[in-house]
Coordinates of C-alpha atoms and ligand atoms in Angstrom, one line a residue:
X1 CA 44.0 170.8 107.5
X2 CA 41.1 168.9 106.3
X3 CA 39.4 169.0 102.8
X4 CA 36.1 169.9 103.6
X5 CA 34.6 170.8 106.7
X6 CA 31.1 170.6 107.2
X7 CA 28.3 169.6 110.3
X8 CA 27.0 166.4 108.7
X9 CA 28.7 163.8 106.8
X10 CA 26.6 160.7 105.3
X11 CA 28.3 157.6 104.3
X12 CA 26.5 155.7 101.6
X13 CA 24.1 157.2 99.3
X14 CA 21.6 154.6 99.3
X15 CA 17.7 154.9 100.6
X16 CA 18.9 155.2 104.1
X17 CA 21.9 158.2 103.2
X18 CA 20.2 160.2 100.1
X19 CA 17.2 160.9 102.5
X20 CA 19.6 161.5 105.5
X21 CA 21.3 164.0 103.7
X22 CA 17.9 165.8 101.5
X23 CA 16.1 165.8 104.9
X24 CA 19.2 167.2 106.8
X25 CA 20.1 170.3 103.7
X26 CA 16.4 170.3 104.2
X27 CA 16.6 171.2 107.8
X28 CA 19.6 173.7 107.2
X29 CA 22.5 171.4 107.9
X30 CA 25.6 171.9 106.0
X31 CA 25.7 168.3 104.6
X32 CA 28.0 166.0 102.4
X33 CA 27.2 163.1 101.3
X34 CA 30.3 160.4 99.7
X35 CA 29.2 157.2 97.8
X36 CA 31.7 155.2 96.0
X37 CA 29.2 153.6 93.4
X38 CA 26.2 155.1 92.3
X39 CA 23.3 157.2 94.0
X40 CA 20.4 154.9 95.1
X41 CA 22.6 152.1 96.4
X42 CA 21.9 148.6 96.6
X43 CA 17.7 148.9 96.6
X44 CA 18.0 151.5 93.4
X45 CA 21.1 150.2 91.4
X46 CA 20.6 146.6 92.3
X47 CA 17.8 145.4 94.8
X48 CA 14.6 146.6 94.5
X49 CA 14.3 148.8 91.9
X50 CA 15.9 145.9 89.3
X51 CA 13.9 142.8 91.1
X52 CA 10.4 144.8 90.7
X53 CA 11.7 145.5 86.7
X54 CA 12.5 141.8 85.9
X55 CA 9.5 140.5 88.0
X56 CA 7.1 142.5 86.0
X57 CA 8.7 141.8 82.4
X58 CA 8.2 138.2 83.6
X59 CA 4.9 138.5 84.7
X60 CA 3.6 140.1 81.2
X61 CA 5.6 137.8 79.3
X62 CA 4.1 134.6 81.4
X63 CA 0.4 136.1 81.1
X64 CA 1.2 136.3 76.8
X65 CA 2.3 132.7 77.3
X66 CA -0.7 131.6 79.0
X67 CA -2.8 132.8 76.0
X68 CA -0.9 130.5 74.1
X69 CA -3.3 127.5 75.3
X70 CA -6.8 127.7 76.2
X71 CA -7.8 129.9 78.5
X72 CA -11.2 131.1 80.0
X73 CA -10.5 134.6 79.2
X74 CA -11.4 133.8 75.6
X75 CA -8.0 135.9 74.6
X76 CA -5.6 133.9 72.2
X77 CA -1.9 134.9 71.3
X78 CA 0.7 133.5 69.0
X79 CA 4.3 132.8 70.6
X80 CA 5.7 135.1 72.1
X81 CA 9.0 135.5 72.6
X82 CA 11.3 137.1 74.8
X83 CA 14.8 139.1 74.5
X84 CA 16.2 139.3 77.9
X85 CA 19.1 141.9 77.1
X86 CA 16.4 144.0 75.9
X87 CA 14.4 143.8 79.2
X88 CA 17.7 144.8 80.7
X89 CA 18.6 147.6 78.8
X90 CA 14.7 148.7 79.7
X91 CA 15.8 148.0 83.5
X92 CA 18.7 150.2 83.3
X93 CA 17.0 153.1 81.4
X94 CA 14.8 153.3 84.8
X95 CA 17.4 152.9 86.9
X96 CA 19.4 155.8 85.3
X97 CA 16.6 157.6 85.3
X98 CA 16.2 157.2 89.4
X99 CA 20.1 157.9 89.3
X100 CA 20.0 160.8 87.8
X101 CA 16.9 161.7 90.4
X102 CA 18.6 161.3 93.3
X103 CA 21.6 163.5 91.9
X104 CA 19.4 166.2 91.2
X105 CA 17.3 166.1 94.6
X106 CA 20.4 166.2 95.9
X107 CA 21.7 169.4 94.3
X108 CA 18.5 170.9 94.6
X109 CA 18.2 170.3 98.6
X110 CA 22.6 171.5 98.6
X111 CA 24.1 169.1 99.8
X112 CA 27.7 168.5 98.0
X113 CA 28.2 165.2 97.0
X114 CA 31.5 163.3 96.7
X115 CA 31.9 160.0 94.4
X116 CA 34.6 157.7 96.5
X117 CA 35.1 155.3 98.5
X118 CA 35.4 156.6 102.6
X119 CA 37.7 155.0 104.9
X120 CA 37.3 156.6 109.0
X121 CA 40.8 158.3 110.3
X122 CA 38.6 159.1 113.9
X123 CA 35.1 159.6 115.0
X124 CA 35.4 163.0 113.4
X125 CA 37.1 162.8 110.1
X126 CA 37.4 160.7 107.1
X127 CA 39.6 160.3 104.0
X128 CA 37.5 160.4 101.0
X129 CA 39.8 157.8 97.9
X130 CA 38.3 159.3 94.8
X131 CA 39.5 158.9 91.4
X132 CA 41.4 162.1 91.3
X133 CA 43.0 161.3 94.8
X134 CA 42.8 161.5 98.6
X135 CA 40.4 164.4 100.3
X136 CA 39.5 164.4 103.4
X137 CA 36.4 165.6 105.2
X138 CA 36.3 166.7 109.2
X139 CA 32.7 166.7 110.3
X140 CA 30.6 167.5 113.8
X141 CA 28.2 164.3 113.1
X142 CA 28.8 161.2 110.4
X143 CA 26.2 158.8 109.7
X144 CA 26.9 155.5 108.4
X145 CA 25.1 154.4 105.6
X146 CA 27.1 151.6 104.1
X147 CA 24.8 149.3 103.7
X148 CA 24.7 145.7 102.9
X149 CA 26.6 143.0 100.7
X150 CA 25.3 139.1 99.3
X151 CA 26.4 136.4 101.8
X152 CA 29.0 134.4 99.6
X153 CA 28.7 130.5 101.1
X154 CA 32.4 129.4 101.4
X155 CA 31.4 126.4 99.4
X156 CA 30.1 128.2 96.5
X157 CA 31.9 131.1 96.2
X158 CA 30.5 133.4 93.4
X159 CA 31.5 132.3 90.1
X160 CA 30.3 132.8 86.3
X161 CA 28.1 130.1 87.2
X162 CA 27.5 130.9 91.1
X163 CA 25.7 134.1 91.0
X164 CA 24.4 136.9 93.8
X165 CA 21.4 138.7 93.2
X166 CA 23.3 141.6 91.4
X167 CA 24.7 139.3 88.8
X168 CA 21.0 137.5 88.5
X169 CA 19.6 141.0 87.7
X170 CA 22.1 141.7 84.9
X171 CA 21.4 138.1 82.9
X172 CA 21.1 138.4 79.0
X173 CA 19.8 135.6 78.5
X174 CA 17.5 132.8 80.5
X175 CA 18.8 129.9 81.5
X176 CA 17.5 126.7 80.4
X177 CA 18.0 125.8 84.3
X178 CA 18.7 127.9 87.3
X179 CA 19.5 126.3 91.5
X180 CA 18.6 129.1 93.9
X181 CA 20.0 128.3 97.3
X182 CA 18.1 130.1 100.0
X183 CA 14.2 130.3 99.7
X184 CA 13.7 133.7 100.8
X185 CA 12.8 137.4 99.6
X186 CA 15.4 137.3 96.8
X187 CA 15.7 133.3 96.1
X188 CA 12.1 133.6 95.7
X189 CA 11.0 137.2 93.6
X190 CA 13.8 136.3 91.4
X191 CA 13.4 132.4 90.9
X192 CA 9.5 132.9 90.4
X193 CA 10.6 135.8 87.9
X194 CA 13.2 133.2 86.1
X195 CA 10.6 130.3 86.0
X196 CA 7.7 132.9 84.0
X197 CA 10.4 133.8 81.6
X198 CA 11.2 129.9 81.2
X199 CA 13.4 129.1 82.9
X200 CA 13.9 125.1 85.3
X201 CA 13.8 126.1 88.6
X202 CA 14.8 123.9 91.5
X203 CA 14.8 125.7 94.7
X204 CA 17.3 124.2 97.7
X205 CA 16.4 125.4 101.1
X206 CA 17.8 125.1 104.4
X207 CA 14.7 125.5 106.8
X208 CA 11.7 122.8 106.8
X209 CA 10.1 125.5 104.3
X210 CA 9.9 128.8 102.3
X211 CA 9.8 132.1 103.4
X212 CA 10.2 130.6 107.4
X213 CA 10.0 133.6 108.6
X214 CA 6.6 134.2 108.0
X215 CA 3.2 131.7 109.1
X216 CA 2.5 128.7 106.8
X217 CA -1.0 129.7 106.4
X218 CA 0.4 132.9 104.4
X219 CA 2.8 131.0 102.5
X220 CA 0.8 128.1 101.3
X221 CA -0.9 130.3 98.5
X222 CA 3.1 131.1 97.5
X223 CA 3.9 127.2 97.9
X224 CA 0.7 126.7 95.5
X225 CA 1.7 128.9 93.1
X226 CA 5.7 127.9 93.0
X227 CA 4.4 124.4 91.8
X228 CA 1.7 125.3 89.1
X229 CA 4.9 127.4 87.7
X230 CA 7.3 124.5 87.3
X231 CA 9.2 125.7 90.5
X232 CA 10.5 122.2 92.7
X233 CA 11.0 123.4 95.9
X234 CA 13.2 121.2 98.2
X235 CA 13.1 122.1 101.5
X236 CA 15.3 121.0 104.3
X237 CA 18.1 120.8 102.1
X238 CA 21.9 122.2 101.8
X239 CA 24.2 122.9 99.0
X240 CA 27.4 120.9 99.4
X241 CA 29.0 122.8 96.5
X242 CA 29.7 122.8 92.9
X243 CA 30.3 119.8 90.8
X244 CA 31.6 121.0 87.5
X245 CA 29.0 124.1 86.9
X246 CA 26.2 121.3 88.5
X247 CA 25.1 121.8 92.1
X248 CA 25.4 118.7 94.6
X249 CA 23.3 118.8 97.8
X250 CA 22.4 117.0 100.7
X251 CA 18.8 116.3 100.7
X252 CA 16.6 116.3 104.0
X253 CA 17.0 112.2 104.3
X254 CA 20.5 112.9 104.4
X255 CA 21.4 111.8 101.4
X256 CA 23.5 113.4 98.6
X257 CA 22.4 114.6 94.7
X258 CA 23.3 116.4 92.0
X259 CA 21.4 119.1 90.4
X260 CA 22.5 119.3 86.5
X261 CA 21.9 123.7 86.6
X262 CA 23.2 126.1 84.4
X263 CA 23.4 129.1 86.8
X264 CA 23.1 129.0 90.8
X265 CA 21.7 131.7 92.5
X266 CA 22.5 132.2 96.1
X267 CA 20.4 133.9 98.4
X268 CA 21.0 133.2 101.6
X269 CA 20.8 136.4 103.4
X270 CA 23.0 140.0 103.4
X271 CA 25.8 141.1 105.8
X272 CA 25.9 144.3 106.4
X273 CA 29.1 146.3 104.8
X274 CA 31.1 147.5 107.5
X275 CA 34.2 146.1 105.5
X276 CA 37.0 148.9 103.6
X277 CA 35.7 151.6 105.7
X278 CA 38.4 151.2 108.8
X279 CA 35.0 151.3 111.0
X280 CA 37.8 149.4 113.3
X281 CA 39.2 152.8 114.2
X282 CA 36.3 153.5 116.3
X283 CA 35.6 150.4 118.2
X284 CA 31.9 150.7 118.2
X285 CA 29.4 148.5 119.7
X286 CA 28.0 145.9 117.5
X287 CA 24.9 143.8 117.8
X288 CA 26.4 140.0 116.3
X289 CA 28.4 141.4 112.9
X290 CA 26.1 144.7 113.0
X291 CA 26.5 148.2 114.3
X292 CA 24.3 148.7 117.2
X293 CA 22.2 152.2 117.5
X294 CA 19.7 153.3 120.2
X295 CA 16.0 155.0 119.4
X296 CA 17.9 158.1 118.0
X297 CA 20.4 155.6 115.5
X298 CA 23.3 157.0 117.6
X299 CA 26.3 154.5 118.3
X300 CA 27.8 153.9 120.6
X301 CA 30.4 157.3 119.9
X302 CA 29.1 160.7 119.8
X303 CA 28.4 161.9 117.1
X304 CA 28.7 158.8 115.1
X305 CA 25.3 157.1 113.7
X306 CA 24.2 154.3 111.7
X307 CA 21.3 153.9 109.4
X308 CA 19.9 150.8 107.6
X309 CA 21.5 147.5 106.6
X310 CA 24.5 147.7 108.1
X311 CA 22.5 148.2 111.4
X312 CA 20.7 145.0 110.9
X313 CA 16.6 143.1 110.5
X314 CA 14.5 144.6 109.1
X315 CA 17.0 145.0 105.9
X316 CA 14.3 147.0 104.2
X317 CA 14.4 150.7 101.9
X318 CA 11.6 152.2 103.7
X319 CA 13.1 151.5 107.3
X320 CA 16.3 152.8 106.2
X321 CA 14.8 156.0 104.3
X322 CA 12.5 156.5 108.0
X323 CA 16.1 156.0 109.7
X324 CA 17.5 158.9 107.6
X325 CA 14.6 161.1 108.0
X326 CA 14.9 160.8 111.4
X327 CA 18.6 161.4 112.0
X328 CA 19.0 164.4 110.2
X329 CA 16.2 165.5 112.6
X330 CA 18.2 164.9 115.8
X331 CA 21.3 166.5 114.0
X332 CA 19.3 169.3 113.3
X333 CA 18.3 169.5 116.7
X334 CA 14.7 168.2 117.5
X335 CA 14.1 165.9 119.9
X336 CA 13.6 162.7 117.2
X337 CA 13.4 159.7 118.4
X338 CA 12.3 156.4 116.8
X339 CA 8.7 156.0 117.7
X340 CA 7.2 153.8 114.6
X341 CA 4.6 151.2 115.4
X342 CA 4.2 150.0 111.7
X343 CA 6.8 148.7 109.5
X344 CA 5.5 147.0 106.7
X345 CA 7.2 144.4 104.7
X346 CA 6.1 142.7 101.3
X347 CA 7.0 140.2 99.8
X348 CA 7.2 140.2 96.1
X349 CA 6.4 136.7 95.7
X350 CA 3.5 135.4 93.2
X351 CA 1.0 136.0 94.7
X352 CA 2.7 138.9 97.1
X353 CA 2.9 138.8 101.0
X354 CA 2.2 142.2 103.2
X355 CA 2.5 141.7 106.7
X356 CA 2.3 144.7 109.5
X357 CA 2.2 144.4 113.1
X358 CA 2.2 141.0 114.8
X359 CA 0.7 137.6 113.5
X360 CA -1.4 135.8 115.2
X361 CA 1.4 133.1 116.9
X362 CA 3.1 136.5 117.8
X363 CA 0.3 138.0 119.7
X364 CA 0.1 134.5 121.6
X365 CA 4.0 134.3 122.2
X366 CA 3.7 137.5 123.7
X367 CA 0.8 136.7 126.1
X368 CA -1.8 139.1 123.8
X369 CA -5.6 138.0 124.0
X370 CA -6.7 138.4 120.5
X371 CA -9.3 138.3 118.0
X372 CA -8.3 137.1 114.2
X373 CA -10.5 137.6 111.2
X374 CA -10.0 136.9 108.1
X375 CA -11.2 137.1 104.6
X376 CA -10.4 135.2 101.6
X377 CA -10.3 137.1 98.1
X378 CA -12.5 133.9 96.8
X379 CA -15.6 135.8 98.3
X380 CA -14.1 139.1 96.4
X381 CA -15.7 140.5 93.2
X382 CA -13.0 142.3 92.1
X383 CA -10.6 139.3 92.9
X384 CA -12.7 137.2 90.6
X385 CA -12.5 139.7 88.0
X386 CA -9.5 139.5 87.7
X387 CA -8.5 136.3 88.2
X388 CA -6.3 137.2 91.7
X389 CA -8.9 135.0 93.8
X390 CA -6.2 133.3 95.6
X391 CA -4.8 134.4 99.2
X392 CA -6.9 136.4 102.1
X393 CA -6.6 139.1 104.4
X394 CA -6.0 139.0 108.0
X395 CA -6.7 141.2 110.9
X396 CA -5.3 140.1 114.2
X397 CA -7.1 143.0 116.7
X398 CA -6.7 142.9 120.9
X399 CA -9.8 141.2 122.2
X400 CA -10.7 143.6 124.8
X401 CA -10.6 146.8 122.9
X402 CA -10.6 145.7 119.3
X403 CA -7.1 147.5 118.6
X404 CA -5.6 146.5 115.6
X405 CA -1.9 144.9 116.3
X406 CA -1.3 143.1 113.4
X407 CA -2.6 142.7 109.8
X408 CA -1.4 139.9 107.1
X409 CA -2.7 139.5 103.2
X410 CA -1.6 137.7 100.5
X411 CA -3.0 137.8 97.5
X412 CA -2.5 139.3 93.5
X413 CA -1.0 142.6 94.1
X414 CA -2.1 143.2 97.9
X415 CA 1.7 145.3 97.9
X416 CA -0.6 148.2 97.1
X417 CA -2.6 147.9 100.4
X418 CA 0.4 147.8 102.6
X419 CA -0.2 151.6 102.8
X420 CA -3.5 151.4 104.1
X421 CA -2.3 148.5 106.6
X422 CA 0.4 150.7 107.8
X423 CA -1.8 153.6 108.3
X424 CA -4.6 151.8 109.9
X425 CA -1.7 150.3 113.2
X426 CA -0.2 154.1 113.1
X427 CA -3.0 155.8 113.9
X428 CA -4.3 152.9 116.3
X429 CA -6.9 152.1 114.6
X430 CA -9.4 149.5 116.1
X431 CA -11.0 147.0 113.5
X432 CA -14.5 148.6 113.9
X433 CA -12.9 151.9 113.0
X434 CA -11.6 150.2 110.0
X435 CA -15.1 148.0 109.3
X436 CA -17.5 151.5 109.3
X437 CA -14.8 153.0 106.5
X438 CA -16.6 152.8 103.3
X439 CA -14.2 151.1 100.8
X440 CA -14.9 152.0 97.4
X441 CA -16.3 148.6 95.0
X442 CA -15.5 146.4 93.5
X443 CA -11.8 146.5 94.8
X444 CA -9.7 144.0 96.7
X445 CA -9.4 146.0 99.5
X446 CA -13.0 145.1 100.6
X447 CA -12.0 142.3 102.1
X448 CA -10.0 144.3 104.5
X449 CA -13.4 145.9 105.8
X450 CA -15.0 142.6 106.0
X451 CA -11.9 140.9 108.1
X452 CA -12.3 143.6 110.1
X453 CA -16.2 142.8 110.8
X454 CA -15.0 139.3 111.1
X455 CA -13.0 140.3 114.0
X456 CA -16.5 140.5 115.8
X457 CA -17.9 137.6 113.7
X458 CA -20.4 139.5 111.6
X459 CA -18.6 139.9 108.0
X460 CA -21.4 140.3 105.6
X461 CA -20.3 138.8 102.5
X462 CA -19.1 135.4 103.6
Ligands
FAD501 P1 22.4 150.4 100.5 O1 21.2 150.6 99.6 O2 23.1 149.1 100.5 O3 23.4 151.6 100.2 C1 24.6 151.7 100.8 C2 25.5 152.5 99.9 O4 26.7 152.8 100.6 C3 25.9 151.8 98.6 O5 25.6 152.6 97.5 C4 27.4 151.6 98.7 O6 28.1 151.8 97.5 C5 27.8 152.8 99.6 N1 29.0 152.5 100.4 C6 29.4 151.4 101.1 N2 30.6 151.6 101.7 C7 31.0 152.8 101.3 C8 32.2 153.6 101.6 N3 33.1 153.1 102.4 N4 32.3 154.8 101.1 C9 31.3 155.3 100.3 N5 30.2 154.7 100.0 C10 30.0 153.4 100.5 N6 13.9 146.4 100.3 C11 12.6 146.8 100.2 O7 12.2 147.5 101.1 N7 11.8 146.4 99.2 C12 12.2 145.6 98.2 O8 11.4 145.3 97.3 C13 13.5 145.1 98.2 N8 14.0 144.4 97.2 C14 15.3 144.0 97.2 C15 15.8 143.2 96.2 C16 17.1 142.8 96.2 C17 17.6 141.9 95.1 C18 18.0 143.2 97.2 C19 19.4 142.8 97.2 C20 17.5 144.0 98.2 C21 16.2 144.4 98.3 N9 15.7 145.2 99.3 C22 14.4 145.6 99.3 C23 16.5 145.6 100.4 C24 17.0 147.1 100.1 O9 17.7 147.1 98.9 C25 17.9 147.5 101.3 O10 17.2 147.4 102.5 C26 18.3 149.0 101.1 O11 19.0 149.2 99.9 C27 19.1 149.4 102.3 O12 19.5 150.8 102.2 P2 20.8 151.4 102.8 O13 20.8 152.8 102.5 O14 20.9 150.9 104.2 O15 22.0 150.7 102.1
NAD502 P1 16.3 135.9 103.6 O1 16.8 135.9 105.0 O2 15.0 136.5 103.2 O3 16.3 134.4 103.1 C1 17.4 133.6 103.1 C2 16.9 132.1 103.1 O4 18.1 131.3 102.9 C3 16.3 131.7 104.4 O5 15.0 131.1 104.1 C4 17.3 130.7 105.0 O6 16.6 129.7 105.7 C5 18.0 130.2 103.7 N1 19.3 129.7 103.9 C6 20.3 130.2 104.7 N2 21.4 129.5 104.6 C7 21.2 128.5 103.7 C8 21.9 127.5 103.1 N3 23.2 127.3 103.4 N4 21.3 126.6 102.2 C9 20.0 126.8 101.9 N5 19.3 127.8 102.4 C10 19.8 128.6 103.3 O7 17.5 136.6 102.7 P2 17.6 137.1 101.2 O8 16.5 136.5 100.4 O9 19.0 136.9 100.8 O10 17.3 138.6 101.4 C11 18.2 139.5 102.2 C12 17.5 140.6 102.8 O11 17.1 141.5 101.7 C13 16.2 140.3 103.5 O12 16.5 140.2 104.9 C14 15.2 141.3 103.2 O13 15.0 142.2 104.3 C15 15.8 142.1 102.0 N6 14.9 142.0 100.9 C16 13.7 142.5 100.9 C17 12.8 142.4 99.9 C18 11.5 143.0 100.0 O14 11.2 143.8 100.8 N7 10.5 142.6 99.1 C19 13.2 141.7 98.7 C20 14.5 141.2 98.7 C21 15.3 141.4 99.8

């Protein structure tokens, strides 16, 4: 006889299996939910929530700094300094307080939640290892939420000196110097973060540039901005390994060098964690090394389905908290399926990166006729107020009816418009919909009204 019996069991309480499991106690499902960390997983405890903390500690020391030497702002300050254990212990006083958040929501909404690790005896049932022993659970529906782990590179397996993301976010100190392999999302919020606070950064990256998958006409502003803050970027370039605690690569011309470092920071993706759980007791379908789910997130067994990471691009928290929401809707017995049209992505980059929808190249690949306007923040008040007057944004709309299919910004916290971006390709909104909105001044997100006018070539303020 099992445990605990119940009609939903959620594996993983990150973003993706905390909202799975609310929604569905929500919705009257008897729901348990077993996580063998912490709640919040990865984006809360280690991801997100951490990256956005050290970013902005950096960002306010780096502004103090500035102040330091001349500036136009007519603001001086004398040296500041900076205790990095103390901007840790800050960072974990939010993250317990989002811990402890997700604990209660979670009592509040019902559902009964297990600390342990799961491992799968059948599509039905699972033993739960917990420190006080073995239970085990028999459920009608289980959602996998497992989530994601760093890619380790075998040649620079993680080390004191060879550090993931997890072990970045927990420094105590900055290092004088600091490799990050991988110019992406992480290699770059966290190197930029590590060069404000001081830090040498040399970043080593495999593609012919930064951030590849996005347009180089969004990422030059970031490719500006990684230079004025000390950051040497070196681009068609692979780590070889580790040469004492330096880092030896082969450069694009082929040739080989060694980077004297104190830490390395690898950040060359995430695989999703479908490791420790037996998942091979079910023989599901994957997609390459992750699980594969239809419009409903259902696998390929009954009553087994998989949210977030571990079911592959976009890795992101919102997707997997929208993946959640929506399975506990189909458990619950609506007719849920996944019907999104915007999923925005930011980057947290200096200056940040929001994208929605397709870019222009995209529209083109896919045979689109299209209109692009676009609107740099130099022509924006508020942008010149506040110093943020690098980066535009960019509206790429279908010629014919002036549908909105894509949008692209990046600029000085532009993060904040996402929202407004999303909203406007939900609702299918077409740019002159968007253009006749009044948009409150001065604020950034005037220039979003006037690339929308652009669209038909009559912006007013440029
Ligand atoms: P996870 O958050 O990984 O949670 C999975 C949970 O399952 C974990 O808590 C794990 O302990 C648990 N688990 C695994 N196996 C078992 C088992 N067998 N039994 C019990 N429990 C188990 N995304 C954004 O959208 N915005 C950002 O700004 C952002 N920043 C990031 C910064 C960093 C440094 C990193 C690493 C990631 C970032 N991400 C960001 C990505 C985001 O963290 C993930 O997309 C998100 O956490 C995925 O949610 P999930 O629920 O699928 O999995
Ligand atoms: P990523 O895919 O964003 O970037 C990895 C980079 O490493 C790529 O540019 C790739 O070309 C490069 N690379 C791969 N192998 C290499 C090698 N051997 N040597 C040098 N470079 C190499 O991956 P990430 O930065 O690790 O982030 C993982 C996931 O986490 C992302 O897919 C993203 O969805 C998520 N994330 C999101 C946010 C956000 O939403 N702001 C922030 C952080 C992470």
């Amino acid at each position: 006889m099992p445990d605990h019996n119940c009609k939903l069991l959620v594996i993983g309480a990150g973003p993706g299996g905390y909202v799975c499991a609310i929604k569905a106690a929500q919705l009257g499902v008897e729901t348990i939910i077993v996580e063998s960390v912490k709640p919040g997983g990865t984006c809360l405890n280690v991801g997100c929530i951490p990256s956005k903390a050290l970013i902005h500690v950096a960002d306010e020391y780096h502004k103090l700094k500035s102040w330091t030497a001349d500036n136009s702002l007519g603001i001086s300050a004398s040296s500041p300094s900076i205790n990095l254990s103390d901007s840790v212990r800050w960072k974990d006083g939010i993250v317990r307080r989002l811990n402890g958040g997700v604990e209660g929501l979670l009592k509040k909404a019902g559902v009964k939640s297990i600390q342990g690790t799961a491992n799968f005896l059948d599509g039905k049932t699972v033993a739960v290892t917990t420190v006080d022993g073995r239970q085990t659970i028999s459920a009608d529906n289980i959602v996998i939420a497992t989530g994601s782990v760093p890619v380790e590179l075998p040649n620079l397996p993680f080390s004191d000196s060879v550090l993931s993301s997890t072990e970045a976010l927990a420094l105590e100190a900055v290092p004088d110097t600091m490799a990050v392999v991988g110019g992406g999302y992480i290699g770059l919020e966290i190197g930029s973060a590590f060069a404000k606070l001081g830090a040498r950064v040399v970043v080593v990256e495999a593609a012919d540039r930064i951030l590849p998958q996005y347009d180089a006409d969004l990422t030059a502003p970031v490719v500006k901005s990684l230079a004025t803050h000390g950051i040497e970027v070196m681009t068609k370039a692979r780590a070889l390994g580790v040469a004492g605690k330096d880092l030896e690569i082969e450069t694009s011309d082929g040739s080989r060098k060694i980077i004297n470092v104190d830490k390395i920071l690898v950040t060359v993706g995430r695989k999703p964690c479908t490791a420790g759980c037996s998942l091979e007791e079910l023989s599901l379908t994957m997609k390459e090394a992750f699980i594969n789910i239809d419009d409903k997130c259902r696998t390929s067994m009954r009553g087994v389905y998989a949210i977030g990471d571990v079911t592959g691009e976009p890795m992101l928290a919102h997707r997997a908290m929208a993946q959640g929401e929506l399975v506990a809707e189909v458990i619950a017995g609506q007719n849920s399926s996944w019907d999104k049209v915007a999923m925005p992505a930011v980057c947290f980059t200096d200056p940040e990166i929001v994208t929605v929808g397709l870019s222009p190249s995209e529209a083109i690949a896919k045979d689109l006729a299209v209109t692009v306007g676009q609107f740099p923040f130099q022509a924006n008040g508020r942008a010149m107020t506040t110093e943020s007057e690098q980066g535009f944004i960019r509206v790429v709309a279908a010629k014919d009816s002036g549908v909105v299919l894509g949008i692209q910004a990046v600029g000085a916290g532009v993060s904040e418009l996402s929202a407004a971006f999303a909203l406007a390709l939900e609702m299918g909104a077409c740019a002159d919909d968007i253009a006749a909105t009044v948009h409150a001044h001065p604020t950034m997100s005037e220039s979003f009204a006037e690339a929308c006018m652009q669209v038909t070539g009559r912006a007013l303020h440029i």
